[in-house]
Amino acid sequence: MVRTLGLTQLTMIGIGAIIGAGIFSLAAAVARDVAGPAVLISFLVAGAASLCAAFAYAEFAGMVPKAGSSYTYCAAVLGEIVGWIVGWDLLLEYTAIVAVVAIGMSGYLGFLLDAVGIHLPAWALGAPGTGDGHRVDLLAILICLGVAWLLTRGTRTSARVETVLTIIKIAIVLLVIVVGFTKVNTDNLSPFAPFGLNGAFTGAATVFFAVFGYDALSTAAEESVEARRKLPKAMMISLAVSMTLYVLVCIVLTGMQHYTKLNPSSGISSAFGSVGLNGFANVIAVGAVIGIVTVTFSFMMGASRLWYALSRDGLMPAWFGTIHPKRKVPHRATWVIGAVSAVLAGLLPINAVAELTNIGVLLAFVVVSASVLILRYKKPHLKRGFRCPGMPFVPGLGMLFSVWLMSFLQWETWVRLGGWLVVGLIIYSAYGYRRTRKVMPGGSVDLDALDEMSDSDEPEPIRAP
């Protein structure tokens, strides 16, 4: 791969991954069904848990500038089998996230099409069970395939598109906040927690996937300039900006329209329409479509780079990790992920896919937080571009927060995760274990060898004796 991504582009990829369906669709769905106006607490709790894990990710990113994110980190510290479990888990979760945000974007795109007089047939409006006559979410399928096409154009080109779209998205979100605050009716915020604090905490478990985009960002390490220094900075900046915007939008959303009347498919646009700002609602819908494209981009990019790392290390067939000779991207993995996410987005409702996403990412957070804690004491001498503060309490809190949020998820979600991990162990036993012995007999990552890398994350030149 080619190192082309600087701090600005990395930060935009991070913000692009974090701000999307969570703000434009899922916030309204959680407020209406689970938390009420206390959805604000849901995002704050999820953000606090995410911050603890973000510090752990930032330390690893400043130490291991390799593609693979959680898989690479965990394999380096806890061994290949643990790394494989986390990598196999995240391969599903990243793909599911792409499907979730595509479903969310589909709702806003349908809102826009209706506004200009284009009405899709009932069978194309959503997954089975989401409405009368619904058979497939056609728009969500097209979104997944379109983003896959964009990503196969090359990292430099697709990152430029991502940066421009993210700037537009931030501008529209700021406009939503400024205009929305003028229409807030405090009566709509009462009762603040109609489902109790338990409802707010359940909501935190559901919206968690909306506040951890830095995980996908770390998969771009081998395409980043000076990744050790710039990746940790991009993670912290993107999370801080995104959480500020989330909190303000939650206040606007539930203050403009009573939570019982919120539209889970196009929440913010519908809320503005309810106060007579129909024209502005269409502008927001355009912003939502743009915003959710950037999330789909970031996580599909993350999934393809993770698959590339697994294939390069021999745990998956090398065919999937093949780099395009001209565009220097893992094009085959990208198209497979685009196709699978299209099937999920077209046939499953958003809540089922969102919960499946969250449990896998929370599991990865537990293992990464444990890994950074172990490594700080096992190998304190390693070069670190960022050091997690508050050792050992911050990583410990990250683990506790993640396990606690996992306890609020439905039992069916646990069963699905368990089934997926069993399949992964079978693949590892039958293929990955033997194959990886030939590809990298020394292990996934030699942490001590990383100290020999220069600040540009390239190997130091060999000096003549």
Short mmCIF file of C-alpha atoms in Angstrom, two decimals:
data_model
loop_
_atom_site.label_atom_id
_atom_site.label_comp_id
_atom_site.label_asym_id
_atom_site.label_seq_id
_atom_site.Cartn_x
_atom_site.Cartn_y
_atom_site.Cartn_z
CA MET A 1 0.00 0.00 0.00
CA VAL A 2 1.00 3.65 -0.43
CA ARG A 3 1.25 6.13 2.48
CA THR A 4 -0.88 9.11 1.40
CA LEU A 5 -3.10 10.00 4.41
CA GLY A 6 -2.15 12.98 6.58
CA LEU A 7 -3.67 14.24 9.86
CA THR A 8 -6.51 16.15 8.18
CA GLN A 9 -7.59 13.23 6.02
CA LEU A 10 -7.29 10.79 8.93
CA THR A 11 -9.38 13.04 11.17
CA MET A 12 -12.01 13.39 8.46
CA ILE A 13 -12.14 9.61 8.04
CA GLY A 14 -12.61 9.32 11.81
CA ILE A 15 -15.37 11.94 11.96
CA GLY A 16 -16.87 10.43 8.83
CA ALA A 17 -17.05 7.05 10.57
CA ILE A 18 -18.51 8.37 13.83
CA ILE A 19 -21.13 10.88 12.69
CA GLY A 20 -23.75 9.26 10.53
CA ALA A 21 -26.68 6.95 11.16
CA GLY A 22 -26.31 7.46 14.91
CA ILE A 23 -27.17 11.13 14.62
CA PHE A 24 -29.52 11.05 11.64
CA SER A 25 -31.56 7.87 12.28
CA LEU A 26 -30.71 5.78 15.32
CA ALA A 27 -31.02 8.66 17.82
CA ALA A 28 -34.69 9.10 16.89
CA ALA A 29 -35.39 5.36 17.00
CA VAL A 30 -33.80 4.97 20.45
CA ALA A 31 -35.52 8.09 21.80
CA ARG A 32 -38.95 6.92 20.64
CA ASP A 33 -38.74 3.28 21.69
CA VAL A 34 -36.22 3.00 24.53
CA ALA A 35 -35.01 6.21 26.20
CA GLY A 36 -37.14 9.28 25.45
CA PRO A 37 -35.26 12.60 25.81
CA ALA A 38 -32.79 10.68 28.01
CA VAL A 39 -31.25 9.52 24.73
CA LEU A 40 -28.85 12.33 25.64
CA ILE A 41 -27.69 10.19 28.58
CA SER A 42 -27.45 7.19 26.25
CA PHE A 43 -24.94 8.99 24.07
CA LEU A 44 -22.97 10.37 27.04
CA VAL A 45 -22.64 6.90 28.62
CA ALA A 46 -21.67 5.35 25.29
CA GLY A 47 -19.19 8.18 24.73
CA ALA A 48 -17.57 7.70 28.15
CA ALA A 49 -17.13 3.98 27.50
CA SER A 50 -15.79 4.72 24.05
CA LEU A 51 -13.27 7.28 25.36
CA CYS A 52 -11.69 4.73 27.72
CA ALA A 53 -11.25 2.31 24.83
CA ALA A 54 -10.07 5.13 22.53
CA PHE A 55 -7.09 5.79 24.81
CA ALA A 56 -6.11 2.12 24.52
CA TYR A 57 -6.49 2.17 20.74
CA ALA A 58 -4.45 5.37 20.51
CA GLU A 59 -1.55 3.82 22.45
CA PHE A 60 -1.54 0.79 20.15
CA ALA A 61 -1.81 2.97 17.04
CA GLY A 62 1.20 4.95 18.24
CA MET A 63 3.16 1.73 18.72
CA VAL A 64 1.99 -0.71 15.99
CA PRO A 65 1.56 1.15 12.66
CA LYS A 66 0.12 -1.88 10.91
CA ALA A 67 -3.17 -2.61 9.12
CA GLY A 68 -5.51 -4.88 11.04
CA SER A 69 -6.44 -2.73 14.05
CA SER A 70 -7.74 -4.85 16.96
CA TYR A 71 -6.72 -8.10 15.26
CA THR A 72 -3.08 -7.05 14.97
CA TYR A 73 -2.93 -5.54 18.46
CA CYS A 74 -4.43 -8.57 20.19
CA ALA A 75 -2.41 -11.10 18.18
CA ALA A 76 0.79 -9.25 19.09
CA VAL A 77 0.08 -9.35 22.83
CA LEU A 78 -2.23 -12.30 23.56
CA GLY A 79 -1.34 -14.64 20.73
CA GLU A 80 -2.51 -15.65 17.30
CA ILE A 81 -5.68 -17.49 18.35
CA VAL A 82 -6.99 -14.50 20.32
CA GLY A 83 -6.08 -12.19 17.45
CA TRP A 84 -7.94 -14.43 15.00
CA ILE A 85 -11.07 -14.50 17.19
CA VAL A 86 -11.10 -10.70 17.41
CA GLY A 87 -10.34 -10.29 13.69
CA TRP A 88 -13.04 -12.77 12.63
CA ASP A 89 -15.47 -11.07 15.00
CA LEU A 90 -14.71 -7.60 13.62
CA LEU A 91 -14.93 -8.75 10.02
CA LEU A 92 -18.61 -9.45 10.63
CA GLU A 93 -19.16 -6.32 12.74
CA TYR A 94 -17.62 -3.89 10.24
CA THR A 95 -19.66 -5.43 7.44
CA ALA A 96 -22.81 -5.20 9.60
CA ILE A 97 -22.07 -1.53 10.36
CA VAL A 98 -21.95 -0.79 6.64
CA ALA A 99 -25.39 -2.42 6.36
CA VAL A 100 -26.78 -0.45 9.34
CA VAL A 101 -25.75 2.93 8.01
CA ALA A 102 -26.92 2.06 4.51
CA ILE A 103 -30.38 1.28 5.94
CA GLY A 104 -30.35 4.60 7.78
CA MET A 105 -29.33 6.45 4.65
CA SER A 106 -32.04 4.68 2.66
CA GLY A 107 -34.72 6.26 4.85
CA TYR A 108 -33.47 9.79 4.15
CA LEU A 109 -32.96 9.11 0.47
CA GLY A 110 -36.56 7.87 0.27
CA PHE A 111 -37.65 11.06 2.07
CA LEU A 112 -35.90 13.12 -0.63
CA LEU A 113 -37.35 11.11 -3.50
CA ASP A 114 -40.86 11.55 -2.09
CA ALA A 115 -40.24 15.31 -1.83
CA VAL A 116 -39.52 15.53 -5.57
CA GLY A 117 -42.42 13.27 -6.55
CA ILE A 118 -40.55 10.01 -7.09
CA HIS A 119 -42.28 7.15 -5.30
CA LEU A 120 -40.71 3.72 -5.18
CA PRO A 121 -42.96 0.64 -5.14
CA ALA A 122 -43.76 -0.79 -1.72
CA TRP A 123 -41.67 -3.93 -2.30
CA ALA A 124 -38.48 -1.82 -2.65
CA LEU A 125 -38.96 0.33 0.46
CA GLY A 126 -37.58 -1.92 3.21
CA ALA A 127 -36.71 -5.33 4.56
CA PRO A 128 -39.44 -7.91 5.17
CA GLY A 129 -41.46 -7.09 8.28
CA THR A 130 -40.64 -3.36 8.29
CA GLY A 131 -43.86 -2.28 6.56
CA ASP A 132 -46.80 -3.34 4.41
CA GLY A 133 -45.60 -4.98 1.22
CA HIS A 134 -41.90 -4.52 2.00
CA ARG A 135 -39.64 -7.16 0.48
CA VAL A 136 -36.21 -5.57 0.07
CA ASP A 137 -34.47 -2.25 0.82
CA LEU A 138 -33.37 -1.47 -2.74
CA LEU A 139 -31.76 1.89 -1.95
CA ALA A 140 -29.62 0.39 0.84
CA ILE A 141 -28.35 -2.28 -1.56
CA LEU A 142 -27.37 0.32 -4.16
CA ILE A 143 -25.60 2.40 -1.50
CA CYS A 144 -23.41 -0.54 -0.39
CA LEU A 145 -22.41 -1.43 -3.95
CA GLY A 146 -21.79 2.22 -4.87
CA VAL A 147 -19.41 2.76 -1.94
CA ALA A 148 -17.55 -0.45 -2.81
CA TRP A 149 -17.03 0.93 -6.32
CA LEU A 150 -15.70 4.24 -4.90
CA LEU A 151 -13.23 2.46 -2.60
CA THR A 152 -11.80 0.43 -5.47
CA ARG A 153 -10.82 3.66 -7.26
CA GLY A 154 -7.77 4.07 -4.98
CA THR A 155 -7.04 5.43 -1.49
CA ARG A 156 -6.02 8.94 -2.54
CA THR A 157 -9.09 9.49 -4.71
CA SER A 158 -11.61 8.01 -2.28
CA ALA A 159 -10.05 9.84 0.72
CA ARG A 160 -10.42 13.18 -1.09
CA VAL A 161 -14.09 12.46 -1.72
CA GLU A 162 -14.48 11.45 1.94
CA THR A 163 -12.87 14.70 3.16
CA VAL A 164 -15.11 16.92 1.04
CA LEU A 165 -18.29 15.05 2.04
CA THR A 166 -17.34 15.12 5.74
CA ILE A 167 -16.83 18.90 5.66
CA ILE A 168 -20.27 19.31 4.06
CA LYS A 169 -21.77 16.99 6.68
CA ILE A 170 -20.28 18.93 9.60
CA ALA A 171 -21.57 22.21 8.13
CA ILE A 172 -25.11 20.81 7.86
CA VAL A 173 -25.01 19.37 11.40
CA LEU A 174 -23.93 22.78 12.73
CA LEU A 175 -26.80 24.37 10.78
CA VAL A 176 -29.21 21.85 12.35
CA ILE A 177 -27.98 22.81 15.82
CA VAL A 178 -28.14 26.59 15.29
CA VAL A 179 -31.57 26.62 13.62
CA GLY A 180 -32.95 23.81 15.78
CA PHE A 181 -32.24 25.57 19.06
CA THR A 182 -34.54 28.40 17.97
CA LYS A 183 -37.42 25.88 17.71
CA VAL A 184 -36.84 23.90 20.91
CA ASN A 185 -39.92 23.61 23.14
CA THR A 186 -38.85 22.60 26.65
CA ASP A 187 -42.26 20.97 27.22
CA ASN A 188 -41.18 18.24 24.79
CA LEU A 189 -38.33 17.31 27.14
CA SER A 190 -40.74 16.22 29.87
CA PRO A 191 -40.78 13.52 31.07
CA PHE A 192 -37.03 13.40 30.51
CA ALA A 193 -36.61 9.66 31.22
CA PRO A 194 -40.02 8.05 30.56
CA PHE A 195 -38.45 4.57 30.43
CA GLY A 196 -36.27 5.17 33.50
CA LEU A 197 -32.49 5.17 33.66
CA ASN A 198 -32.52 1.52 32.64
CA GLY A 199 -34.01 2.62 29.33
CA ALA A 200 -31.25 5.20 28.89
CA PHE A 201 -28.60 2.56 29.58
CA THR A 202 -30.23 0.13 27.16
CA GLY A 203 -30.15 2.94 24.63
CA ALA A 204 -26.43 3.38 25.30
CA ALA A 205 -25.83 -0.25 24.34
CA THR A 206 -27.77 0.29 21.11
CA VAL A 207 -26.13 3.57 20.03
CA PHE A 208 -22.63 2.49 20.98
CA PHE A 209 -21.67 1.65 17.40
CA ALA A 210 -22.25 5.33 16.58
CA VAL A 211 -19.34 6.52 18.76
CA PHE A 212 -16.39 4.29 17.92
CA GLY A 213 -15.35 5.08 14.34
CA TYR A 214 -11.72 5.46 15.39
CA ASP A 215 -11.54 1.65 15.42
CA ALA A 216 -11.98 1.55 11.65
CA LEU A 217 -9.60 4.51 11.34
CA SER A 218 -6.77 2.46 12.87
CA THR A 219 -6.98 -0.05 9.99
CA ALA A 220 -5.54 2.64 7.69
CA ALA A 221 -2.19 2.65 9.50
CA GLU A 222 -0.22 1.39 6.50
CA GLU A 223 -1.69 4.13 4.29
CA SER A 224 -0.92 6.93 6.81
CA VAL A 225 2.01 9.31 6.81
CA GLU A 226 3.80 9.17 10.21
CA ALA A 227 1.07 6.92 11.57
CA ARG A 228 2.61 6.66 15.06
CA ARG A 229 2.12 10.35 15.71
CA LYS A 230 -0.85 11.23 13.56
CA LEU A 231 -3.20 8.29 14.10
CA PRO A 232 -3.56 8.86 17.89
CA LYS A 233 -4.17 12.59 17.32
CA ALA A 234 -6.79 11.87 14.65
CA MET A 235 -8.58 9.44 16.99
CA MET A 236 -8.81 11.92 19.86
CA ILE A 237 -9.83 14.89 17.69
CA SER A 238 -12.50 12.96 15.78
CA LEU A 239 -14.09 11.55 18.96
CA ALA A 240 -14.11 14.95 20.74
CA VAL A 241 -15.71 16.77 17.78
CA SER A 242 -18.27 14.03 17.20
CA MET A 243 -19.41 13.72 20.83
CA THR A 244 -19.95 17.48 21.08
CA LEU A 245 -22.14 17.43 17.99
CA TYR A 246 -24.06 14.33 19.18
CA VAL A 247 -25.00 15.93 22.50
CA LEU A 248 -26.23 19.15 20.90
CA VAL A 249 -28.25 17.34 18.22
CA CYS A 250 -29.94 15.10 20.83
CA ILE A 251 -31.17 18.20 22.66
CA VAL A 252 -32.46 19.74 19.42
CA LEU A 253 -34.13 16.52 18.23
CA THR A 254 -36.11 15.76 21.38
CA GLY A 255 -36.76 19.43 22.08
CA MET A 256 -38.35 20.15 18.70
CA GLN A 257 -40.70 17.14 18.62
CA HIS A 258 -42.09 14.97 21.41
CA TYR A 259 -40.25 11.66 21.53
CA THR A 260 -43.46 9.67 20.92
CA LYS A 261 -43.87 11.34 17.51
CA LEU A 262 -40.31 10.97 16.22
CA ASN A 263 -39.80 9.19 12.89
CA PRO A 264 -37.16 6.46 13.31
CA SER A 265 -36.27 6.48 9.61
CA SER A 266 -35.74 10.22 9.04
CA GLY A 267 -35.81 11.64 12.56
CA ILE A 268 -34.20 15.06 12.16
CA SER A 269 -35.87 15.89 8.84
CA SER A 270 -39.27 14.88 10.24
CA ALA A 271 -38.69 16.94 13.40
CA PHE A 272 -37.97 20.06 11.34
CA GLY A 273 -40.99 19.34 9.18
CA SER A 274 -43.14 19.16 12.34
CA VAL A 275 -42.31 22.80 13.16
CA GLY A 276 -43.07 24.06 9.66
CA LEU A 277 -39.54 24.04 8.23
CA ASN A 278 -40.23 21.63 5.38
CA GLY A 279 -37.73 23.21 2.99
CA PHE A 280 -35.02 22.99 5.63
CA ALA A 281 -36.02 19.38 6.27
CA ASN A 282 -35.06 18.57 2.66
CA VAL A 283 -31.65 20.22 3.17
CA ILE A 284 -31.12 18.04 6.24
CA ALA A 285 -32.07 14.95 4.28
CA VAL A 286 -29.38 15.82 1.73
CA GLY A 287 -26.91 16.24 4.60
CA ALA A 288 -27.96 12.90 6.05
CA VAL A 289 -27.39 11.14 2.76
CA ILE A 290 -23.95 12.73 2.41
CA GLY A 291 -23.12 12.07 6.06
CA ILE A 292 -24.06 8.44 6.02
CA VAL A 293 -22.08 7.83 2.81
CA THR A 294 -18.94 8.85 4.74
CA VAL A 295 -19.68 6.31 7.50
CA THR A 296 -20.24 3.56 4.96
CA PHE A 297 -16.96 4.55 3.29
CA SER A 298 -14.94 4.46 6.55
CA PHE A 299 -16.18 1.10 7.78
CA MET A 300 -16.06 -0.65 4.41
CA MET A 301 -12.51 0.62 4.10
CA GLY A 302 -11.79 -0.74 7.59
CA ALA A 303 -13.32 -4.14 6.80
CA SER A 304 -11.34 -4.52 3.57
CA ARG A 305 -8.05 -3.56 5.28
CA LEU A 306 -8.76 -6.00 8.09
CA TRP A 307 -9.42 -8.76 5.57
CA TYR A 308 -6.19 -7.78 3.78
CA ALA A 309 -4.25 -8.19 7.05
CA LEU A 310 -5.83 -11.58 7.78
CA SER A 311 -5.03 -12.80 4.26
CA ARG A 312 -1.48 -11.47 4.34
CA ASP A 313 -0.86 -13.34 7.60
CA GLY A 314 -2.18 -16.59 6.14
CA LEU A 315 -5.32 -16.82 8.28
CA MET A 316 -7.55 -16.32 5.22
CA PRO A 317 -6.90 -17.28 1.57
CA ALA A 318 -4.41 -14.92 -0.10
CA TRP A 319 -6.86 -14.36 -2.97
CA PHE A 320 -8.92 -12.00 -0.80
CA GLY A 321 -5.94 -9.86 0.17
CA THR A 322 -4.65 -9.29 -3.35
CA ILE A 323 -3.69 -5.64 -3.97
CA HIS A 324 -4.78 -4.08 -7.27
CA PRO A 325 -1.60 -3.52 -9.31
CA LYS A 326 -2.57 0.01 -10.36
CA ARG A 327 -4.82 1.39 -7.61
CA LYS A 328 -2.97 -0.28 -4.70
CA VAL A 329 -6.10 -1.29 -2.76
CA PRO A 330 -7.48 -4.74 -1.73
CA HIS A 331 -10.14 -4.67 -4.43
CA ARG A 332 -11.40 -8.24 -4.12
CA ALA A 333 -12.05 -7.99 -0.38
CA THR A 334 -13.79 -4.66 -0.96
CA TRP A 335 -16.22 -6.09 -3.50
CA VAL A 336 -17.01 -9.14 -1.35
CA ILE A 337 -17.74 -6.91 1.66
CA GLY A 338 -19.85 -4.63 -0.53
CA ALA A 339 -21.93 -7.59 -1.72
CA VAL A 340 -22.41 -9.13 1.75
CA SER A 341 -23.34 -5.80 3.34
CA ALA A 342 -25.80 -5.20 0.48
CA VAL A 343 -27.56 -8.49 1.29
CA LEU A 344 -27.72 -7.65 5.02
CA ALA A 345 -28.97 -4.12 4.34
CA GLY A 346 -31.57 -5.29 1.87
CA LEU A 347 -33.11 -8.06 3.97
CA LEU A 348 -32.69 -7.22 7.70
CA PRO A 349 -34.26 -4.47 9.90
CA ILE A 350 -31.91 -1.83 11.33
CA ASN A 351 -32.23 -2.72 15.04
CA ALA A 352 -31.26 -6.38 14.54
CA VAL A 353 -28.14 -5.44 12.57
CA ALA A 354 -27.20 -2.64 15.02
CA GLU A 355 -27.20 -4.97 18.04
CA LEU A 356 -25.13 -7.56 16.17
CA THR A 357 -22.63 -4.81 15.41
CA ASN A 358 -22.38 -3.55 18.99
CA ILE A 359 -21.70 -6.84 20.75
CA GLY A 360 -18.76 -7.63 18.50
CA VAL A 361 -17.15 -4.23 18.86
CA LEU A 362 -17.64 -4.23 22.65
CA LEU A 363 -15.94 -7.64 22.80
CA ALA A 364 -13.00 -6.24 20.83
CA PHE A 365 -12.80 -3.26 23.19
CA VAL A 366 -12.53 -5.58 26.20
CA VAL A 367 -9.65 -7.50 24.63
CA VAL A 368 -7.80 -4.39 23.36
CA SER A 369 -8.07 -2.64 26.73
CA ALA A 370 -6.71 -5.77 28.44
CA SER A 371 -3.91 -6.01 25.86
CA VAL A 372 -2.67 -2.45 26.32
CA LEU A 373 -2.69 -2.95 30.08
CA ILE A 374 -0.69 -6.19 29.85
CA LEU A 375 1.79 -4.78 27.34
CA ARG A 376 2.51 -1.65 29.40
CA TYR A 377 3.92 -3.88 32.14
CA LYS A 378 5.41 -6.66 29.98
CA LYS A 379 7.28 -4.36 27.55
CA PRO A 380 7.50 -0.85 29.03
CA HIS A 381 10.56 -0.08 26.87
CA LEU A 382 8.70 -0.09 23.53
CA LYS A 383 8.51 3.15 21.55
CA ARG A 384 5.04 4.67 21.97
CA GLY A 385 3.73 7.65 20.00
CA PHE A 386 0.93 8.04 22.57
CA ARG A 387 0.57 6.80 26.14
CA CYS A 388 -2.82 5.90 27.61
CA PRO A 389 -3.33 8.07 30.71
CA GLY A 390 -4.48 6.85 34.11
CA MET A 391 -2.89 3.40 34.02
CA PRO A 392 -4.26 0.93 35.07
CA PHE A 393 -7.63 2.55 35.81
CA VAL A 394 -8.60 3.87 32.35
CA PRO A 395 -8.16 0.54 30.52
CA GLY A 396 -9.90 -1.17 33.46
CA LEU A 397 -12.84 1.20 33.14
CA GLY A 398 -12.92 0.53 29.41
CA MET A 399 -13.30 -3.18 30.07
CA LEU A 400 -15.94 -2.71 32.76
CA PHE A 401 -17.95 -0.25 30.65
CA SER A 402 -17.90 -2.59 27.66
CA VAL A 403 -18.97 -5.69 29.61
CA TRP A 404 -21.71 -3.66 31.32
CA LEU A 405 -23.10 -2.41 28.01
CA MET A 406 -22.97 -5.92 26.56
CA SER A 407 -25.24 -7.10 29.39
CA PHE A 408 -28.08 -4.92 28.04
CA LEU A 409 -28.15 -6.61 24.63
CA GLN A 410 -30.75 -9.23 23.69
CA TRP A 411 -29.92 -12.92 24.21
CA GLU A 412 -30.50 -13.57 20.51
CA THR A 413 -27.57 -11.25 19.79
CA TRP A 414 -25.31 -13.34 22.03
CA VAL A 415 -26.41 -16.51 20.24
CA ARG A 416 -25.62 -15.01 16.82
CA LEU A 417 -22.17 -13.91 18.01
CA GLY A 418 -21.49 -17.34 19.50
CA GLY A 419 -22.45 -19.07 16.28
CA TRP A 420 -20.20 -16.78 14.23
CA LEU A 421 -17.22 -17.39 16.56
CA VAL A 422 -17.72 -21.17 16.37
CA VAL A 423 -17.57 -20.94 12.56
CA GLY A 424 -14.40 -18.86 12.92
CA LEU A 425 -12.72 -21.44 15.15
CA ILE A 426 -13.55 -24.17 12.65
CA ILE A 427 -11.96 -22.14 9.83
CA TYR A 428 -8.88 -21.46 11.97
CA SER A 429 -8.48 -25.15 12.86
CA ALA A 430 -9.02 -26.42 9.31
CA TYR A 431 -7.13 -23.74 7.36
CA GLY A 432 -5.66 -20.76 9.21
CA TYR A 433 -3.45 -22.51 11.77
CA ARG A 434 -1.55 -24.61 9.22
CA ARG A 435 -1.36 -21.93 6.56
CA THR A 436 -0.08 -19.19 8.85
CA ARG A 437 2.80 -21.46 10.00
CA LYS A 438 4.13 -21.21 6.43
CA VAL A 439 3.42 -17.51 5.88
CA MET A 440 4.73 -16.06 9.16
CA PRO A 441 6.29 -18.75 11.36
CA GLY A 442 7.57 -16.10 13.79
CA GLY A 443 4.12 -14.80 14.70
CA SER A 444 1.85 -11.91 13.65
CA VAL A 445 3.87 -8.93 14.88
CA ASP A 446 7.36 -8.71 16.34
CA LEU A 447 6.83 -5.84 18.77
CA ASP A 448 10.51 -5.44 19.57
CA ALA A 449 11.32 -5.08 15.86
CA LEU A 450 8.97 -2.09 15.68
CA ASP A 451 11.46 -0.07 17.71
CA GLU A 452 13.75 -0.30 14.67
CA MET A 453 11.26 1.63 12.54
CA SER A 454 11.85 5.30 11.84
CA ASP A 455 9.39 8.07 12.75
CA SER A 456 7.98 7.77 9.23
CA ASP A 457 6.97 4.16 10.12
CA GLU A 458 9.27 2.73 7.49
CA PRO A 459 12.20 0.40 8.33
CA GLU A 460 15.45 2.19 9.10
CA PRO A 461 17.95 1.95 6.22
CA ILE A 462 20.68 -0.63 6.75
CA ARG A 463 23.98 1.15 7.31
CA ALA A 464 27.18 -0.25 5.91
CA PRO A 465 29.62 -1.47 8.60
#
